[in-house]
């Protein structure tokens, strides 16, 4: 396959990466930008750098977990799955909803399984759906615990107002960098995971270093996410960071940190190995929704303040977000099946 054809087939993955950057990657700094503590330009730069590092260095674990659902074995098939997921995410982004890219790509993979007659691993699907439920709940739990700790710490040291402002900005940026790394490591599987079984690249060896074909895919996907962050993420940042519930700067830091920990938990091979070595229950390494994690964190902070906090939550916005989460995989399945049919019967491409 020549280079032009390869780039054409990979273009849908790059489009999906761009869509993820425009939507999910914005959640890393959404609360910080929404609370006016960090400028959008600063957030976009830091997010772009660390999301690429996370994708290349830590992306393999979660991508393998997604592959259990179905292994798309041709480039045209992978192209169609990624394109249907990307269109779904892009459409949701345009109407201002922090949609789940994970749900979109899962819907696209199921569409390919149905079209090709391949069996969908029900156990893998149940495990993935379980993470959709666990992700916002964990985000809420982490946020509540971290918020309590931060408040006790602040009350203990009683910093000057200017000192508190400086430290909050600093830790927002630090948490955002960690969150961007975790996002790249966890969600690159959504962007390029479908291309792994049919990767057109070969390993590059330089002395003792090897740049694998999968890492090359993940680098391209990471760059696409970074471009999405810069060019189209501001609207969703404001939806998550400000429209769902007014956040103080300290609460914004807590939300970012809680969200980042959720993504790290579902992508870290080191953490999984630690749990195995100590005979503890393991956590599946699966791409989870950055949007679900940060929304869960914001809700956790709100509920921590009891009835007063619950009243501050804009439940209508939350309802619309939840409806988007439900609709996303359904739209991706329908769109993916139709596009596979067209590609095979109109353009004579072998999609499986």
mmCIF file of C-alpha atoms in Angstrom:
data_model
loop_
_atom_site.group_PDB
_atom_site.id
_atom_site.type_symbol
_atom_site.label_atom_id
_atom_site.label_comp_id
_atom_site.label_asym_id
_atom_site.label_seq_id
_atom_site.Cartn_x
_atom_site.Cartn_y
_atom_site.Cartn_z
ATOM 1 C CA UNK A 1 0.000 0.000 0.000
ATOM 2 C CA UNK A 2 1.480 3.354 -1.066
ATOM 3 C CA UNK A 3 1.993 6.250 1.281
ATOM 4 C CA UNK A 4 -0.916 8.300 -0.092
ATOM 5 C CA UNK A 5 -3.423 5.484 0.433
ATOM 6 C CA UNK A 6 -2.033 4.911 3.921
ATOM 7 C CA UNK A 7 -2.468 8.574 4.849
ATOM 8 C CA UNK A 8 -6.012 8.579 3.463
ATOM 9 C CA UNK A 9 -6.974 5.599 5.611
ATOM 10 C CA UNK A 10 -5.263 7.054 8.697
ATOM 11 C CA UNK A 11 -6.933 10.434 8.172
ATOM 12 C CA UNK A 12 -10.089 9.342 9.998
ATOM 13 C CA UNK A 13 -8.013 8.466 13.063
ATOM 14 C CA UNK A 14 -6.391 11.889 12.888
ATOM 15 C CA UNK A 15 -9.833 13.469 12.576
ATOM 16 C CA UNK A 16 -10.976 11.488 15.624
ATOM 17 C CA UNK A 17 -7.873 12.660 17.506
ATOM 18 C CA UNK A 18 -8.648 16.246 16.543
ATOM 19 C CA UNK A 19 -12.254 15.777 17.721
ATOM 20 C CA UNK A 20 -11.039 14.295 21.018
ATOM 21 C CA UNK A 21 -8.697 17.249 21.504
ATOM 22 C CA UNK A 22 -11.570 19.629 20.790
ATOM 23 C CA UNK A 23 -13.837 17.828 23.265
ATOM 24 C CA UNK A 24 -12.348 15.419 25.826
ATOM 25 C CA UNK A 25 -8.858 16.908 26.144
ATOM 26 C CA UNK A 26 -10.407 20.245 27.048
ATOM 27 C CA UNK A 27 -11.720 18.698 30.262
ATOM 28 C CA UNK A 28 -8.223 18.578 31.706
ATOM 29 C CA UNK A 29 -8.108 22.362 31.976
ATOM 30 C CA UNK A 30 -11.820 23.170 31.651
ATOM 31 C CA UNK A 31 -12.358 23.933 35.327
ATOM 32 C CA UNK A 32 -9.156 26.004 35.498
ATOM 33 C CA UNK A 33 -10.041 28.080 32.435
ATOM 34 C CA UNK A 34 -13.705 28.303 33.458
ATOM 35 C CA UNK A 35 -12.701 29.720 36.854
ATOM 36 C CA UNK A 36 -10.373 32.248 35.131
ATOM 37 C CA UNK A 37 -7.317 30.961 36.991
ATOM 38 C CA UNK A 38 -5.424 29.786 33.901
ATOM 39 C CA UNK A 39 -5.418 31.381 30.459
ATOM 40 C CA UNK A 40 -6.660 29.257 27.590
ATOM 41 C CA UNK A 41 -3.399 29.723 25.656
ATOM 42 C CA UNK A 42 -1.349 28.463 28.622
ATOM 43 C CA UNK A 43 -3.699 25.529 29.179
ATOM 44 C CA UNK A 44 -3.646 24.549 25.496
ATOM 45 C CA UNK A 45 0.172 24.593 25.317
ATOM 46 C CA UNK A 46 0.714 22.474 28.441
ATOM 47 C CA UNK A 47 -2.077 20.078 27.524
ATOM 48 C CA UNK A 48 -0.690 19.559 24.016
ATOM 49 C CA UNK A 49 2.835 18.724 25.177
ATOM 50 C CA UNK A 50 1.859 16.271 27.900
ATOM 51 C CA UNK A 51 -0.926 14.564 25.980
ATOM 52 C CA UNK A 52 1.618 13.589 23.286
ATOM 53 C CA UNK A 53 4.087 12.308 25.902
ATOM 54 C CA UNK A 54 1.357 10.278 27.585
ATOM 55 C CA UNK A 55 0.165 8.816 24.280
ATOM 56 C CA UNK A 56 3.592 7.587 23.200
ATOM 57 C CA UNK A 57 4.919 6.420 26.570
ATOM 58 C CA UNK A 58 1.833 5.065 28.323
ATOM 59 C CA UNK A 59 -0.794 4.382 25.673
ATOM 60 C CA UNK A 60 -0.340 0.656 25.081
ATOM 61 C CA UNK A 61 -2.173 -0.678 28.148
ATOM 62 C CA UNK A 62 -5.594 0.885 27.611
ATOM 63 C CA UNK A 63 -5.428 0.293 23.843
ATOM 64 C CA UNK A 64 -5.033 -3.444 24.415
ATOM 65 C CA UNK A 65 -8.085 -3.453 26.682
ATOM 66 C CA UNK A 66 -10.197 -1.875 23.936
ATOM 67 C CA UNK A 67 -8.896 -4.444 21.446
ATOM 68 C CA UNK A 68 -10.587 -7.226 23.410
ATOM 69 C CA UNK A 69 -13.944 -5.972 22.128
ATOM 70 C CA UNK A 70 -13.016 -6.568 18.487
ATOM 71 C CA UNK A 71 -9.922 -6.553 16.307
ATOM 72 C CA UNK A 72 -10.595 -4.654 13.062
ATOM 73 C CA UNK A 73 -8.283 -6.449 10.641
ATOM 74 C CA UNK A 74 -8.182 -4.157 7.561
ATOM 75 C CA UNK A 75 -7.219 -0.515 7.135
ATOM 76 C CA UNK A 76 -10.466 0.381 5.288
ATOM 77 C CA UNK A 77 -12.459 -1.129 8.160
ATOM 78 C CA UNK A 78 -10.428 0.755 10.758
ATOM 79 C CA UNK A 79 -10.775 3.941 8.692
ATOM 80 C CA UNK A 80 -14.565 3.625 8.679
ATOM 81 C CA UNK A 81 -14.817 2.848 12.405
ATOM 82 C CA UNK A 82 -12.658 5.834 13.339
ATOM 83 C CA UNK A 83 -14.521 8.119 10.916
ATOM 84 C CA UNK A 84 -17.967 7.198 12.245
ATOM 85 C CA UNK A 85 -16.757 7.781 15.822
ATOM 86 C CA UNK A 86 -15.138 11.085 14.820
ATOM 87 C CA UNK A 87 -18.276 12.385 13.108
ATOM 88 C CA UNK A 88 -20.327 11.455 16.174
ATOM 89 C CA UNK A 89 -17.930 13.269 18.520
ATOM 90 C CA UNK A 90 -17.636 16.293 16.228
ATOM 91 C CA UNK A 91 -21.394 16.673 15.971
ATOM 92 C CA UNK A 92 -21.777 16.476 19.764
ATOM 93 C CA UNK A 93 -18.962 19.012 20.151
ATOM 94 C CA UNK A 94 -20.711 21.452 17.824
ATOM 95 C CA UNK A 95 -23.815 21.447 20.006
ATOM 96 C CA UNK A 96 -21.625 22.032 23.089
ATOM 97 C CA UNK A 97 -21.876 18.655 24.848
ATOM 98 C CA UNK A 98 -18.815 16.987 26.467
ATOM 99 C CA UNK A 99 -19.441 13.675 24.725
ATOM 100 C CA UNK A 100 -17.570 10.437 25.492
ATOM 101 C CA UNK A 101 -15.085 9.512 22.763
ATOM 102 C CA UNK A 102 -14.754 6.103 24.418
ATOM 103 C CA UNK A 103 -18.444 5.432 23.878
ATOM 104 C CA UNK A 104 -18.239 6.582 20.260
ATOM 105 C CA UNK A 105 -15.375 4.236 19.338
ATOM 106 C CA UNK A 106 -16.999 1.323 21.196
ATOM 107 C CA UNK A 107 -20.162 1.890 19.152
ATOM 108 C CA UNK A 108 -18.078 1.965 15.951
ATOM 109 C CA UNK A 109 -16.302 -1.304 16.824
ATOM 110 C CA UNK A 110 -19.640 -2.997 17.552
ATOM 111 C CA UNK A 111 -20.885 -1.776 14.154
ATOM 112 C CA UNK A 112 -17.861 -3.426 12.478
ATOM 113 C CA UNK A 113 -18.466 -6.652 14.419
ATOM 114 C CA UNK A 114 -22.102 -6.700 13.256
ATOM 115 C CA UNK A 115 -21.236 -5.917 9.645
ATOM 116 C CA UNK A 116 -18.380 -8.427 9.401
ATOM 117 C CA UNK A 117 -20.204 -11.170 11.297
ATOM 118 C CA UNK A 118 -17.543 -11.158 14.002
ATOM 119 C CA UNK A 119 -18.569 -12.040 17.530
ATOM 120 C CA UNK A 120 -18.640 -9.212 20.057
ATOM 121 C CA UNK A 121 -16.958 -10.328 23.257
ATOM 122 C CA UNK A 122 -19.833 -9.869 25.714
ATOM 123 C CA UNK A 123 -17.559 -10.115 28.754
ATOM 124 C CA UNK A 124 -15.342 -7.359 27.337
ATOM 125 C CA UNK A 125 -18.413 -5.245 26.537
ATOM 126 C CA UNK A 126 -19.784 -5.657 30.061
ATOM 127 C CA UNK A 127 -16.390 -4.686 31.478
ATOM 128 C CA UNK A 128 -16.291 -1.575 29.294
ATOM 129 C CA UNK A 129 -19.855 -0.546 30.181
ATOM 130 C CA UNK A 130 -18.934 -1.094 33.835
ATOM 131 C CA UNK A 131 -16.163 1.480 33.480
ATOM 132 C CA UNK A 132 -18.693 3.966 32.068
ATOM 133 C CA UNK A 133 -20.601 3.649 35.335
ATOM 134 C CA UNK A 134 -17.519 3.541 37.566
ATOM 135 C CA UNK A 135 -15.745 6.490 35.918
ATOM 136 C CA UNK A 136 -18.012 9.367 37.084
ATOM 137 C CA UNK A 137 -18.588 7.669 40.453
ATOM 138 C CA UNK A 138 -14.832 7.392 41.042
ATOM 139 C CA UNK A 139 -14.437 10.996 39.915
ATOM 140 C CA UNK A 140 -17.010 12.096 42.506
ATOM 141 C CA UNK A 141 -15.419 10.007 45.286
ATOM 142 C CA UNK A 142 -11.872 11.185 44.521
ATOM 143 C CA UNK A 143 -13.065 14.811 44.357
ATOM 144 C CA UNK A 144 -14.876 14.613 47.695
ATOM 145 C CA UNK A 145 -11.837 13.080 49.448
ATOM 146 C CA UNK A 146 -9.316 15.479 47.897
ATOM 147 C CA UNK A 147 -11.532 18.493 48.609
ATOM 148 C CA UNK A 148 -11.741 17.558 52.297
ATOM 149 C CA UNK A 149 -7.957 17.166 52.498
ATOM 150 C CA UNK A 150 -7.288 20.462 50.703
ATOM 151 C CA UNK A 151 -9.708 22.404 52.917
ATOM 152 C CA UNK A 152 -8.127 20.982 56.107
ATOM 153 C CA UNK A 153 -4.660 21.861 54.754
ATOM 154 C CA UNK A 154 -5.659 25.440 53.861
ATOM 155 C CA UNK A 155 -7.348 25.981 57.225
ATOM 156 C CA UNK A 156 -4.225 24.654 58.930
ATOM 157 C CA UNK A 157 -1.660 26.905 57.253
ATOM 158 C CA UNK A 158 -3.990 29.915 56.760
ATOM 159 C CA UNK A 159 -2.166 31.384 53.738
ATOM 160 C CA UNK A 160 -2.394 35.030 52.749
ATOM 161 C CA UNK A 161 -4.922 35.663 49.959
ATOM 162 C CA UNK A 162 -2.183 36.397 47.416
ATOM 163 C CA UNK A 163 -0.287 33.281 48.490
ATOM 164 C CA UNK A 164 -3.423 31.165 48.105
ATOM 165 C CA UNK A 165 -3.974 32.596 44.628
ATOM 166 C CA UNK A 166 -0.366 31.816 43.595
ATOM 167 C CA UNK A 167 -0.407 28.280 44.959
ATOM 168 C CA UNK A 168 -3.808 27.546 43.429
ATOM 169 C CA UNK A 169 -2.666 28.635 39.971
ATOM 170 C CA UNK A 170 0.545 26.631 40.316
ATOM 171 C CA UNK A 171 -1.222 23.444 41.389
ATOM 172 C CA UNK A 172 -3.901 23.875 38.728
ATOM 173 C CA UNK A 173 -1.156 23.873 36.095
ATOM 174 C CA UNK A 174 0.610 20.930 37.752
ATOM 175 C CA UNK A 175 -2.631 18.932 37.957
ATOM 176 C CA UNK A 176 -3.415 19.851 34.359
ATOM 177 C CA UNK A 177 -0.038 18.566 33.167
ATOM 178 C CA UNK A 178 -0.589 15.284 35.017
ATOM 179 C CA UNK A 179 -4.134 15.096 33.666
ATOM 180 C CA UNK A 180 -2.943 15.703 30.116
ATOM 181 C CA UNK A 181 -0.413 12.885 30.435
ATOM 182 C CA UNK A 182 -3.109 10.579 31.836
ATOM 183 C CA UNK A 183 -5.504 11.590 29.052
ATOM 184 C CA UNK A 184 -2.945 10.804 26.372
ATOM 185 C CA UNK A 185 -2.077 7.466 27.969
ATOM 186 C CA UNK A 186 -5.708 6.457 28.422
ATOM 187 C CA UNK A 187 -7.521 7.906 25.419
ATOM 188 C CA UNK A 188 -5.012 7.361 22.614
ATOM 189 C CA UNK A 189 -6.525 3.872 22.445
ATOM 190 C CA UNK A 190 -9.763 5.518 21.322
ATOM 191 C CA UNK A 191 -7.987 7.468 18.600
ATOM 192 C CA UNK A 192 -5.590 4.910 17.123
ATOM 193 C CA UNK A 193 -6.482 1.614 18.816
ATOM 194 C CA UNK A 194 -8.551 0.374 15.862
ATOM 195 C CA UNK A 195 -5.520 0.757 13.582
ATOM 196 C CA UNK A 196 -3.162 -1.349 15.716
ATOM 197 C CA UNK A 197 -4.064 -4.803 14.209
ATOM 198 C CA UNK A 198 -3.540 -3.454 10.669
ATOM 199 C CA UNK A 199 -0.792 -0.897 11.335
ATOM 200 C CA UNK A 200 0.939 0.138 8.096
ATOM 201 C CA UNK A 201 4.167 1.082 9.888
ATOM 202 C CA UNK A 202 7.239 -0.982 10.699
ATOM 203 C CA UNK A 203 9.453 -0.724 13.766
ATOM 204 C CA UNK A 204 12.283 1.798 13.565
ATOM 205 C CA UNK A 205 15.505 0.789 15.349
ATOM 206 C CA UNK A 206 18.200 3.291 16.310
ATOM 207 C CA UNK A 207 21.080 1.535 18.089
ATOM 208 C CA UNK A 208 19.502 0.216 21.320
ATOM 209 C CA UNK A 209 16.261 2.191 20.915
ATOM 210 C CA UNK A 210 13.186 0.896 19.122
ATOM 211 C CA UNK A 211 10.348 3.152 17.967
ATOM 212 C CA UNK A 212 7.599 0.610 17.422
ATOM 213 C CA UNK A 213 4.876 0.803 14.784
ATOM 214 C CA UNK A 214 2.289 1.248 17.545
ATOM 215 C CA UNK A 215 4.238 4.148 19.089
ATOM 216 C CA UNK A 216 4.384 5.768 15.644
ATOM 217 C CA UNK A 217 0.596 5.496 15.391
ATOM 218 C CA UNK A 218 0.200 6.928 18.877
ATOM 219 C CA UNK A 219 2.544 9.835 18.104
ATOM 220 C CA UNK A 220 0.429 10.804 15.090
ATOM 221 C CA UNK A 221 -2.720 10.501 17.181
ATOM 222 C CA UNK A 222 -1.217 12.573 19.997
ATOM 223 C CA UNK A 223 -0.314 15.364 17.583
ATOM 224 C CA UNK A 224 -3.873 15.308 16.202
ATOM 225 C CA UNK A 225 -5.262 15.638 19.751
ATOM 226 C CA UNK A 226 -2.944 18.596 20.378
ATOM 227 C CA UNK A 227 -4.183 20.348 17.228
ATOM 228 C CA UNK A 228 -7.764 19.810 18.391
ATOM 229 C CA UNK A 229 -6.984 21.374 21.760
ATOM 230 C CA UNK A 230 -5.611 24.510 20.132
ATOM 231 C CA UNK A 231 -8.217 25.001 17.435
ATOM 232 C CA UNK A 232 -11.623 24.040 18.794
ATOM 233 C CA UNK A 233 -11.706 23.262 22.510
ATOM 234 C CA UNK A 234 -12.664 26.535 24.137
ATOM 235 C CA UNK A 235 -16.449 26.085 23.946
ATOM 236 C CA UNK A 236 -16.511 22.723 25.719
ATOM 237 C CA UNK A 237 -14.036 24.006 28.306
ATOM 238 C CA UNK A 238 -16.609 26.590 29.324
ATOM 239 C CA UNK A 239 -19.459 24.033 29.398
ATOM 240 C CA UNK A 240 -17.617 21.773 31.842
ATOM 241 C CA UNK A 241 -15.711 24.480 33.686
ATOM 242 C CA UNK A 242 -18.453 26.999 34.277
ATOM 243 C CA UNK A 243 -21.901 26.043 33.010
ATOM 244 C CA UNK A 244 -22.424 22.860 35.054
ATOM 245 C CA UNK A 245 -21.698 24.499 38.427
ATOM 246 C CA UNK A 246 -19.843 27.656 39.527
ATOM 247 C CA UNK A 247 -16.439 26.589 40.853
ATOM 248 C CA UNK A 248 -14.032 28.346 43.153
ATOM 249 C CA UNK A 249 -10.344 28.139 42.126
ATOM 250 C CA UNK A 250 -9.675 25.567 44.855
ATOM 251 C CA UNK A 251 -12.637 23.456 43.712
ATOM 252 C CA UNK A 252 -11.343 23.722 40.139
ATOM 253 C CA UNK A 253 -7.985 22.280 41.245
ATOM 254 C CA UNK A 254 -9.757 19.436 43.047
ATOM 255 C CA UNK A 255 -11.876 18.614 39.988
ATOM 256 C CA UNK A 256 -8.831 18.488 37.692
ATOM 257 C CA UNK A 257 -6.880 16.314 40.135
ATOM 258 C CA UNK A 258 -9.749 13.875 40.693
ATOM 259 C CA UNK A 259 -10.359 13.587 36.948
ATOM 260 C CA UNK A 260 -6.662 12.966 36.315
ATOM 261 C CA UNK A 261 -6.460 10.218 38.936
ATOM 262 C CA UNK A 262 -9.426 8.409 37.360
ATOM 263 C CA UNK A 263 -7.757 8.375 33.944
ATOM 264 C CA UNK A 264 -4.449 7.283 35.452
ATOM 265 C CA UNK A 265 -6.084 4.397 37.333
ATOM 266 C CA UNK A 266 -7.560 3.012 34.108
ATOM 267 C CA UNK A 267 -4.324 3.290 32.083
ATOM 268 C CA UNK A 268 -1.402 2.519 34.398
ATOM 269 C CA UNK A 269 0.292 -0.830 33.879
ATOM 270 C CA UNK A 270 2.504 -0.092 36.862
ATOM 271 C CA UNK A 271 -0.501 0.296 39.156
ATOM 272 C CA UNK A 272 -2.057 -2.880 37.787
ATOM 273 C CA UNK A 273 1.162 -4.820 38.373
ATOM 274 C CA UNK A 274 1.377 -3.448 41.926
ATOM 275 C CA UNK A 275 -2.157 -4.693 42.632
ATOM 276 C CA UNK A 276 -1.340 -8.116 41.176
ATOM 277 C CA UNK A 277 1.872 -8.427 43.201
ATOM 278 C CA UNK A 278 -0.042 -7.675 46.403
ATOM 279 C CA UNK A 279 -2.955 -10.018 45.588
ATOM 280 C CA UNK A 280 -5.392 -7.105 45.322
ATOM 281 C CA UNK A 281 -8.314 -6.760 42.861
ATOM 282 C CA UNK A 282 -7.076 -5.367 39.547
ATOM 283 C CA UNK A 283 -8.564 -2.510 37.565
ATOM 284 C CA UNK A 284 -9.215 -3.028 33.820
ATOM 285 C CA UNK A 285 -6.955 -1.006 31.530
ATOM 286 C CA UNK A 286 -9.564 0.505 29.227
ATOM 287 C CA UNK A 287 -9.981 3.959 27.656
ATOM 288 C CA UNK A 288 -12.546 5.794 29.774
ATOM 289 C CA UNK A 289 -14.322 9.073 29.242
ATOM 290 C CA UNK A 290 -12.454 12.189 30.302
ATOM 291 C CA UNK A 291 -15.782 14.024 30.195
ATOM 292 C CA UNK A 292 -17.455 11.537 32.529
ATOM 293 C CA UNK A 293 -14.549 11.757 34.967
ATOM 294 C CA UNK A 294 -14.560 15.547 35.214
ATOM 295 C CA UNK A 295 -18.358 15.804 35.346
ATOM 296 C CA UNK A 296 -18.366 13.232 38.153
ATOM 297 C CA UNK A 297 -15.712 15.268 39.980
ATOM 298 C CA UNK A 298 -17.732 18.487 39.694
ATOM 299 C CA UNK A 299 -20.884 16.727 40.937
ATOM 300 C CA UNK A 300 -18.910 15.210 43.838
ATOM 301 C CA UNK A 301 -17.782 18.658 44.948
ATOM 302 C CA UNK A 302 -21.330 19.979 44.701
ATOM 303 C CA UNK A 303 -22.882 17.144 46.701
ATOM 304 C CA UNK A 304 -20.177 17.485 49.355
ATOM 305 C CA UNK A 305 -21.738 20.822 50.298
ATOM 306 C CA UNK A 306 -25.130 19.236 50.956
ATOM 307 C CA UNK A 307 -28.376 20.859 49.862
ATOM 308 C CA UNK A 308 -26.699 24.209 49.163
ATOM 309 C CA UNK A 309 -24.170 22.591 46.822
ATOM 310 C CA UNK A 310 -26.829 20.456 45.145
ATOM 311 C CA UNK A 311 -28.844 23.593 44.365
ATOM 312 C CA UNK A 312 -25.799 25.105 42.628
ATOM 313 C CA UNK A 313 -25.564 22.180 40.218
ATOM 314 C CA UNK A 314 -27.327 23.002 36.966
ATOM 315 C CA UNK A 315 -29.296 19.793 36.653
ATOM 316 C CA UNK A 316 -30.667 20.707 33.216
ATOM 317 C CA UNK A 317 -27.108 20.901 31.861
ATOM 318 C CA UNK A 318 -26.295 17.589 33.561
ATOM 319 C CA UNK A 319 -29.404 16.009 32.020
ATOM 320 C CA UNK A 320 -28.344 17.125 28.543
ATOM 321 C CA UNK A 321 -24.842 15.755 29.110
ATOM 322 C CA UNK A 322 -26.262 12.395 30.276
ATOM 323 C CA UNK A 323 -28.545 12.211 27.233
ATOM 324 C CA UNK A 324 -25.482 12.812 25.075
ATOM 325 C CA UNK A 325 -23.693 9.902 26.739
ATOM 326 C CA UNK A 326 -26.656 7.601 26.048
ATOM 327 C CA UNK A 327 -27.050 8.714 22.434
ATOM 328 C CA UNK A 328 -23.341 8.569 21.523
ATOM 329 C CA UNK A 329 -22.819 4.780 21.158
ATOM 330 C CA UNK A 330 -26.211 4.361 19.445
ATOM 331 C CA UNK A 331 -25.419 7.025 16.850
ATOM 332 C CA UNK A 332 -21.926 5.559 16.301
ATOM 333 C CA UNK A 333 -23.311 2.032 15.732
ATOM 334 C CA UNK A 334 -25.862 3.207 13.149
ATOM 335 C CA UNK A 335 -23.461 5.561 11.384
ATOM 336 C CA UNK A 336 -20.651 2.992 11.371
ATOM 337 C CA UNK A 337 -22.825 0.241 9.881
ATOM 338 C CA UNK A 338 -24.131 2.505 7.103
ATOM 339 C CA UNK A 339 -20.632 3.770 6.258
ATOM 340 C CA UNK A 340 -19.197 0.239 6.150
ATOM 341 C CA UNK A 341 -21.962 -0.768 3.732
ATOM 342 C CA UNK A 342 -21.218 2.224 1.491
ATOM 343 C CA UNK A 343 -17.446 1.698 1.535
ATOM 344 C CA UNK A 344 -17.766 -1.971 0.617
ATOM 345 C CA UNK A 345 -20.555 -1.746 -1.967
ATOM 346 C CA UNK A 346 -19.958 1.660 -3.541
ATOM 347 C CA UNK A 347 -16.167 2.047 -3.265
ATOM 348 C CA UNK A 348 -15.362 -1.700 -3.448
ATOM 349 C CA UNK A 349 -13.107 -1.656 -0.389
ATOM 350 C CA UNK A 350 -12.455 -4.761 1.705
ATOM 351 C CA UNK A 351 -13.559 -3.667 5.174
ATOM 352 C CA UNK A 352 -12.951 -7.052 6.839
#
